[in-house]
PDB file of C-alpha atoms in Angstrom:
ATOM      1  CA  MET A 269      -5.092  25.166  15.152  1.00 51.00           C
ATOM      2  CA  PRO A 270      -3.901  27.329  18.088  1.00 57.00           C
ATOM      3  CA  ASN A 271      -0.415  26.940  19.436  1.00 63.00           C
ATOM      4  CA  PRO A 272      -0.046  24.181  22.070  1.00 68.00           C
ATOM      5  CA  PHE A 273      -0.366  25.198  25.707  1.00 75.00           C
ATOM      6  CA  HIS A 274       3.088  26.168  27.000  1.00 74.00           C
ATOM      7  CA  TRP A 275       4.306  24.819  30.340  1.00 75.00           C
ATOM      8  CA  ASP A 276       7.979  25.240  31.274  1.00 74.00           C
ATOM      9  CA  PHE A 277       7.964  23.395  34.574  1.00 77.00           C
ATOM     10  CA  VAL A 278       9.185  19.829  35.170  1.00 76.00           C
ATOM     11  CA  THR A 279       6.658  19.118  37.915  1.00 80.00           C
ATOM     12  CA  PRO A 280       3.263  17.536  37.256  1.00 84.00           C
ATOM     13  CA  GLY A 281       0.202  19.579  38.121  1.00 86.00           C
ATOM     14  CA  LEU A 282      -0.997  21.482  35.063  1.00 86.00           C
ATOM     15  CA  PRO A 283      -3.518  24.178  36.061  1.00 87.00           C
ATOM     16  CA  ASP A 284      -7.145  23.051  35.864  1.00 86.00           C
ATOM     17  CA  SER A 285      -7.869  26.073  33.680  1.00 85.00           C
ATOM     18  CA  ALA A 286      -5.455  24.788  31.020  1.00 85.00           C
ATOM     19  CA  PHE A 287      -7.886  22.021  30.064  1.00 86.00           C
ATOM     20  CA  GLU A 288     -11.027  22.430  28.034  1.00 83.00           C
ATOM     21  CA  ASP A 289     -14.129  21.175  29.772  1.00 79.00           C
ATOM     22  CA  ALA A 290     -17.766  20.642  28.868  1.00 73.00           C
ATOM     23  CA  PRO A 291     -21.076  20.291  30.710  1.00 68.00           C
ATOM     24  CA  GLY A 292     -20.804  17.162  32.842  1.00 73.00           C
ATOM     25  CA  PHE A 293     -17.028  16.888  32.279  1.00 78.00           C
ATOM     26  CA  SER A 294     -14.480  18.712  34.396  1.00 79.00           C
ATOM     27  CA  PRO A 295     -10.805  17.861  34.837  1.00 82.00           C
ATOM     28  CA  THR A 296      -9.614  15.939  37.859  1.00 84.00           C
ATOM     29  CA  PRO A 297      -8.366  18.679  40.221  1.00 86.00           C
ATOM     30  CA  LEU A 298      -4.640  19.373  40.058  1.00 89.00           C
ATOM     31  CA  GLU A 299      -3.939  18.129  43.605  1.00 90.00           C
ATOM     32  CA  LEU A 300      -5.674  14.798  42.975  1.00 90.00           C
ATOM     33  CA  ARG A 301      -3.886  14.342  39.635  1.00 91.00           C
ATOM     34  CA  VAL A 302      -0.543  14.744  41.408  1.00 92.00           C
ATOM     35  CA  MET A 303      -1.536  12.147  44.007  1.00 93.00           C
ATOM     36  CA  LEU A 304      -2.751   9.659  41.386  1.00 94.00           C
ATOM     37  CA  LEU A 305       0.474  10.104  39.407  1.00 94.00           C
ATOM     38  CA  ALA A 306       2.567   9.525  42.529  1.00 94.00           C
ATOM     39  CA  HIS A 307       0.813   6.204  43.156  1.00 96.00           C
ATOM     40  CA  LEU A 308       0.960   5.152  39.487  1.00 96.00           C
ATOM     41  CA  ARG A 309       4.780   5.624  39.293  1.00 96.00           C
ATOM     42  CA  PRO A 310       5.125   5.576  35.497  1.00 96.00           C
ATOM     43  CA  ARG A 311       8.564   5.113  33.957  1.00 95.00           C
ATOM     44  CA  ALA A 312       9.858   7.126  31.015  1.00 94.00           C
ATOM     45  CA  ASP A 313       9.064   4.219  28.663  1.00 96.00           C
ATOM     46  CA  SER A 314       5.898   2.877  30.335  1.00 97.00           C
ATOM     47  CA  LEU A 315       2.900   1.558  28.441  1.00 98.00           C
ATOM     48  CA  VAL A 316      -0.071   2.942  30.347  1.00 98.00           C
ATOM     49  CA  TRP A 317      -3.737   2.039  30.041  1.00 97.00           C
ATOM     50  CA  ASP A 318      -6.146   4.743  31.167  1.00 96.00           C
ATOM     51  CA  VAL A 319      -9.583   3.141  31.412  1.00 94.00           C
ATOM     52  CA  GLY A 320     -12.237   5.865  31.529  1.00 86.00           C
ATOM     53  CA  GLY A 321     -10.459   8.898  30.104  1.00 76.00           C
ATOM     54  CA  GLY A 322     -12.943  11.705  30.803  1.00 79.00           C
ATOM     55  CA  THR A 323     -11.449  15.095  29.905  1.00 81.00           C
ATOM     56  CA  GLY A 324      -8.014  13.533  29.445  1.00 86.00           C
ATOM     57  CA  ALA A 325      -6.417  15.702  32.146  1.00 90.00           C
ATOM     58  CA  LEU A 326      -4.737  12.806  33.932  1.00 92.00           C
ATOM     59  CA  ALA A 327      -3.809  10.949  30.731  1.00 93.00           C
ATOM     60  CA  LEU A 328      -2.178  14.115  29.382  1.00 92.00           C
ATOM     61  CA  GLU A 329      -0.247  14.619  32.622  1.00 91.00           C
ATOM     62  CA  ILE A 330       1.081  11.073  32.357  1.00 93.00           C
ATOM     63  CA  ALA A 331       1.919  11.279  28.636  1.00 94.00           C
ATOM     64  CA  ARG A 332       3.922  14.486  28.933  1.00 90.00           C
ATOM     65  CA  LEU A 333       6.124  12.897  31.636  1.00 90.00           C
ATOM     66  CA  MET A 334       7.009   9.841  29.479  1.00 93.00           C
ATOM     67  CA  PRO A 335       9.065  10.909  26.451  1.00 87.00           C
ATOM     68  CA  THR A 336       9.469   7.346  25.164  1.00 95.00           C
ATOM     69  CA  GLY A 337       6.306   5.837  26.620  1.00 97.00           C
ATOM     70  CA  ALA A 338       2.677   5.816  25.526  1.00 98.00           C
ATOM     71  CA  VAL A 339      -0.743   6.234  27.086  1.00 97.00           C
ATOM     72  CA  HIS A 340      -3.764   4.476  25.606  1.00 97.00           C
ATOM     73  CA  THR A 341      -7.084   5.674  26.960  1.00 95.00           C
ATOM     74  CA  LEU A 342     -10.410   3.876  26.602  1.00 95.00           C
ATOM     75  CA  GLU A 343     -13.570   6.001  26.768  1.00 92.00           C
ATOM     76  CA  ARG A 344     -17.166   5.120  25.953  1.00 90.00           C
ATOM     77  CA  ASP A 345     -18.802   8.561  25.842  1.00 90.00           C
ATOM     78  CA  PRO A 346     -18.612  10.296  22.412  1.00 91.00           C
ATOM     79  CA  GLU A 347     -18.664  13.760  24.020  1.00 90.00           C
ATOM     80  CA  ALA A 348     -15.800  12.827  26.299  1.00 89.00           C
ATOM     81  CA  ILE A 349     -13.856  11.418  23.339  1.00 92.00           C
ATOM     82  CA  ASP A 350     -14.271  14.715  21.486  1.00 91.00           C
ATOM     83  CA  LEU A 351     -13.096  16.583  24.577  1.00 90.00           C
ATOM     84  CA  LEU A 352     -10.122  14.224  24.972  1.00 91.00           C
ATOM     85  CA  GLU A 353      -9.063  14.887  21.391  1.00 92.00           C
ATOM     86  CA  ARG A 354      -9.397  18.662  21.780  1.00 90.00           C
ATOM     87  CA  ASN A 355      -7.254  18.589  24.902  1.00 89.00           C
ATOM     88  CA  ARG A 356      -4.705  16.306  23.235  1.00 91.00           C
ATOM     89  CA  GLN A 357      -4.349  18.791  20.400  1.00 90.00           C
ATOM     90  CA  ARG A 358      -4.286  21.730  22.787  1.00 89.00           C
ATOM     91  CA  PHE A 359      -1.198  20.331  24.503  1.00 87.00           C
ATOM     92  CA  GLY A 360       0.452  19.012  21.337  1.00 88.00           C
ATOM     93  CA  ILE A 361       0.763  15.534  22.864  1.00 90.00           C
ATOM     94  CA  HIS A 362       1.560  12.742  20.376  1.00 93.00           C
ATOM     95  CA  ASN A 363       1.971   9.753  22.668  1.00 96.00           C
ATOM     96  CA  LEU A 364      -1.644   9.756  23.912  1.00 96.00           C
ATOM     97  CA  HIS A 365      -3.880   7.435  21.897  1.00 96.00           C
ATOM     98  CA  ILE A 366      -7.668   7.547  22.262  1.00 95.00           C
ATOM     99  CA  HIS A 367      -9.885   4.476  21.769  1.00 96.00           C
ATOM    100  CA  ALA A 368     -13.688   4.456  21.709  1.00 95.00           C
ATOM    101  CA  GLY A 369     -15.102   1.546  23.667  1.00 93.00           C
ATOM    102  CA  GLU A 370     -16.341   0.223  26.978  1.00 90.00           C
ATOM    103  CA  ALA A 371     -14.529  -2.082  29.384  1.00 91.00           C
ATOM    104  CA  PRO A 372     -14.089  -4.937  29.590  1.00 91.00           C
ATOM    105  CA  GLU A 373     -14.798  -5.726  25.902  1.00 92.00           C
ATOM    106  CA  GLY A 374     -13.060  -2.594  24.610  1.00 93.00           C
ATOM    107  CA  LEU A 375      -9.806  -3.487  26.342  1.00 95.00           C
ATOM    108  CA  ALA A 376      -9.045  -5.665  23.316  1.00 96.00           C
ATOM    109  CA  LEU A 377      -8.498  -2.418  21.373  1.00 96.00           C
ATOM    110  CA  LEU A 378      -5.520  -1.490  23.545  1.00 97.00           C
ATOM    111  CA  PRO A 379      -1.957  -2.753  23.023  1.00 97.00           C
ATOM    112  CA  PRO A 380      -1.231  -5.769  25.241  1.00 97.00           C
ATOM    113  CA  ASN A 381       0.895  -6.053  28.378  1.00 97.00           C
ATOM    114  CA  PRO A 382       0.732  -2.598  29.995  1.00 98.00           C
ATOM    115  CA  ASP A 383       3.028  -2.038  32.946  1.00 97.00           C
ATOM    116  CA  ARG A 384       0.737   0.640  34.430  1.00 98.00           C
ATOM    117  CA  VAL A 385      -3.075   0.749  34.483  1.00 97.00           C
ATOM    118  CA  LEU A 386      -5.250   3.570  35.689  1.00 95.00           C
ATOM    119  CA  LEU A 387      -8.897   2.691  36.261  1.00 93.00           C
ATOM    120  CA  GLU A 388     -11.163   5.691  36.714  1.00 81.00           C
ATOM    121  CA  VAL A 389     -14.682   4.513  37.357  1.00 69.00           C
ATOM    122  CA  GLY A 390     -17.575   5.351  39.636  1.00 58.00           C
ATOM    123  CA  ARG A 391     -18.277   1.737  40.561  1.00 54.00           C
ATOM    124  CA  PRO A 392     -15.403  -0.634  39.772  1.00 56.00           C
ATOM    125  CA  LEU A 393     -17.012  -3.849  38.567  1.00 76.00           C
ATOM    126  CA  GLU A 394     -15.323  -7.121  39.347  1.00 85.00           C
ATOM    127  CA  ASP A 395     -15.100  -8.254  35.725  1.00 89.00           C
ATOM    128  CA  VAL A 396     -13.358  -5.014  34.667  1.00 91.00           C
ATOM    129  CA  LEU A 397     -10.865  -5.277  37.519  1.00 93.00           C
ATOM    130  CA  ARG A 398     -10.110  -8.891  36.699  1.00 94.00           C
ATOM    131  CA  ALA A 399      -9.672  -8.051  33.014  1.00 94.00           C
ATOM    132  CA  VAL A 400      -7.180  -5.241  33.581  1.00 95.00           C
ATOM    133  CA  TRP A 401      -5.362  -7.273  36.225  1.00 96.00           C
ATOM    134  CA  GLY A 402      -4.994 -10.160  33.802  1.00 96.00           C
ATOM    135  CA  ALA A 403      -3.516  -7.827  31.177  1.00 97.00           C
ATOM    136  CA  LEU A 404      -1.053  -6.168  33.561  1.00 97.00           C
ATOM    137  CA  GLN A 405       2.600  -7.151  33.370  1.00 97.00           C
ATOM    138  CA  PRO A 406       4.148  -8.922  36.379  1.00 95.00           C
ATOM    139  CA  SER A 407       5.299  -6.291  38.897  1.00 94.00           C
ATOM    140  CA  GLY A 408       3.080  -3.742  37.120  1.00 97.00           C
ATOM    141  CA  ARG A 409       0.994  -1.208  39.029  1.00 98.00           C
ATOM    142  CA  LEU A 410      -2.751  -0.669  39.046  1.00 98.00           C
ATOM    143  CA  VAL A 411      -4.290   2.532  40.423  1.00 97.00           C
ATOM    144  CA  ILE A 412      -8.049   2.788  40.884  1.00 95.00           C
ATOM    145  CA  SER A 413      -9.918   5.974  41.688  1.00 92.00           C
ATOM    146  CA  THR A 414     -13.478   5.951  42.949  1.00 90.00           C
ATOM    147  CA  VAL A 415     -15.734   8.393  44.776  1.00 86.00           C
ATOM    148  CA  ASN A 416     -17.926   5.875  46.596  1.00 86.00           C
ATOM    149  CA  LEU A 417     -17.556   3.306  49.370  1.00 88.00           C
ATOM    150  CA  GLU A 418     -19.142   0.585  47.251  1.00 88.00           C
ATOM    151  CA  GLY A 419     -16.355   0.951  44.718  1.00 87.00           C
ATOM    152  CA  LEU A 420     -13.715   0.959  47.439  1.00 90.00           C
ATOM    153  CA  VAL A 421     -15.008  -2.255  49.024  1.00 90.00           C
ATOM    154  CA  LYS A 422     -15.402  -4.049  45.681  1.00 90.00           C
ATOM    155  CA  ALA A 423     -11.930  -3.004  44.546  1.00 92.00           C
ATOM    156  CA  THR A 424     -10.110  -4.019  47.737  1.00 94.00           C
ATOM    157  CA  ASP A 425     -12.016  -7.314  48.038  1.00 94.00           C
ATOM    158  CA  THR A 426     -11.226  -8.235  44.418  1.00 93.00           C
ATOM    159  CA  LEU A 427      -7.566  -7.252  44.759  1.00 95.00           C
ATOM    160  CA  ALA A 428      -7.299  -9.474  47.839  1.00 95.00           C
ATOM    161  CA  GLN A 429      -8.766 -12.403  45.854  1.00 96.00           C
ATOM    162  CA  LEU A 430      -6.274 -11.742  43.057  1.00 95.00           C
ATOM    163  CA  GLY A 431      -3.304 -11.818  45.433  1.00 95.00           C
ATOM    164  CA  ALA A 432      -2.259  -8.218  44.852  1.00 96.00           C
ATOM    165  CA  HIS A 433       0.876  -6.930  46.584  1.00 95.00           C
ATOM    166  CA  ASP A 434       1.470  -3.662  48.418  1.00 94.00           C
ATOM    167  CA  VAL A 435      -2.188  -2.583  48.391  1.00 96.00           C
ATOM    168  CA  GLN A 436      -2.548   1.024  49.508  1.00 96.00           C
ATOM    169  CA  VAL A 437      -5.753   2.965  50.122  1.00 96.00           C
ATOM    170  CA  VAL A 438      -5.913   6.730  50.539  1.00 94.00           C
ATOM    171  CA  GLN A 439      -8.877   9.052  50.839  1.00 93.00           C
ATOM    172  CA  ALA A 440      -8.056  12.485  49.456  1.00 86.00           C
ATOM    173  CA  THR A 441     -10.055  15.652  49.902  1.00 83.00           C
ATOM    174  CA  VAL A 442      -8.956  18.949  48.392  1.00 81.00           C
ATOM    175  CA  HIS A 443     -10.001  22.256  49.929  1.00 82.00           C
ATOM    176  CA  ARG A 444      -9.391  25.444  47.989  1.00 80.00           C
ATOM    177  CA  MET A 445      -9.788  28.997  49.160  1.00 86.00           C
ATOM    178  CA  GLN A 446     -12.615  30.953  47.569  1.00 84.00           C
ATOM    179  CA  ARG A 447     -13.325  34.625  48.058  1.00 84.00           C
ATOM    180  CA  ARG A 448     -16.826  36.045  48.257  1.00 82.00           C
ATOM    181  CA  GLY A 449     -16.727  39.771  48.692  1.00 81.00           C
ATOM    182  CA  SER A 450     -14.500  40.501  51.666  1.00 83.00           C
ATOM    183  CA  GLN A 451     -14.680  36.961  53.038  1.00 85.00           C
ATOM    184  CA  ALA A 452     -12.471  33.974  52.249  1.00 86.00           C
ATOM    185  CA  LYS A 453     -13.490  30.386  52.903  1.00 84.00           C
ATOM    186  CA  LEU A 454     -12.314  26.893  52.056  1.00 85.00           C
ATOM    187  CA  ALA A 455     -14.497  24.923  49.650  1.00 79.00           C
ATOM    188  CA  ALA A 456     -14.104  21.137  49.388  1.00 77.00           C
ATOM    189  CA  ALA A 457     -14.001  19.158  46.157  1.00 76.00           C
ATOM    190  CA  GLU A 458     -15.618  15.714  46.114  1.00 79.00           C
ATOM    191  CA  PRO A 459     -13.537  13.247  48.179  1.00 83.00           C
ATOM    192  CA  LEU A 460     -11.704  10.585  46.202  1.00 89.00           C
ATOM    193  CA  PHE A 461     -10.531   7.108  47.182  1.00 93.00           C
ATOM    194  CA  VAL A 462      -7.222   6.052  45.638  1.00 95.00           C
ATOM    195  CA  ILE A 463      -6.417   2.335  45.619  1.00 96.00           C
ATOM    196  CA  ALA A 464      -2.968   1.285  44.417  1.00 97.00           C
ATOM    197  CA  ALA A 465      -1.592  -2.239  44.070  1.00 97.00           C
ATOM    198  CA  GLU A 466       1.244  -4.189  42.438  1.00 97.00           C
ATOM    199  CA  ARG A 467       0.838  -7.456  40.585  1.00 95.00           C
TER     200      ARG A 467
END
């Protein structure tokens, strides 16, 4: 096995190129990972659920910042699970645990009473939101990321019904400079809605 990726800096924001990817799976861009982490506010000893792990970029960012905590990620796609494991090994992270399953039923595989939950889904379904909210510790934080307005509306409506506190909604768009020949232009990544709330 190759040596783990080396990163000397205390800040979050591992380079996108540090993660392995695969067709259909690319890491959440660095700038969006930093924003999601800021809203999640994990503690050094947090128990974090990451529902919908993808490449594992965000879960790995969280795990490396919590020396005595743990991240448990739930992922349904076998290819994504393989990619998650390869990235976990690449970074030499031991406090990231990968579970194969689909929410809400697969949430039973995760250790109970998380104090932080990250829900990364295209269309947050009400039953999944209610399930993770019910598992969350009092005063715990839930952060949802979605790329569509339908997900945003469903998430905020459900959080209002659940009596969530300090609900925050941010739309983030990252533009990066790209060079083509002698010209430079800014190219936009897909916009992301970030919804954060406290129980």
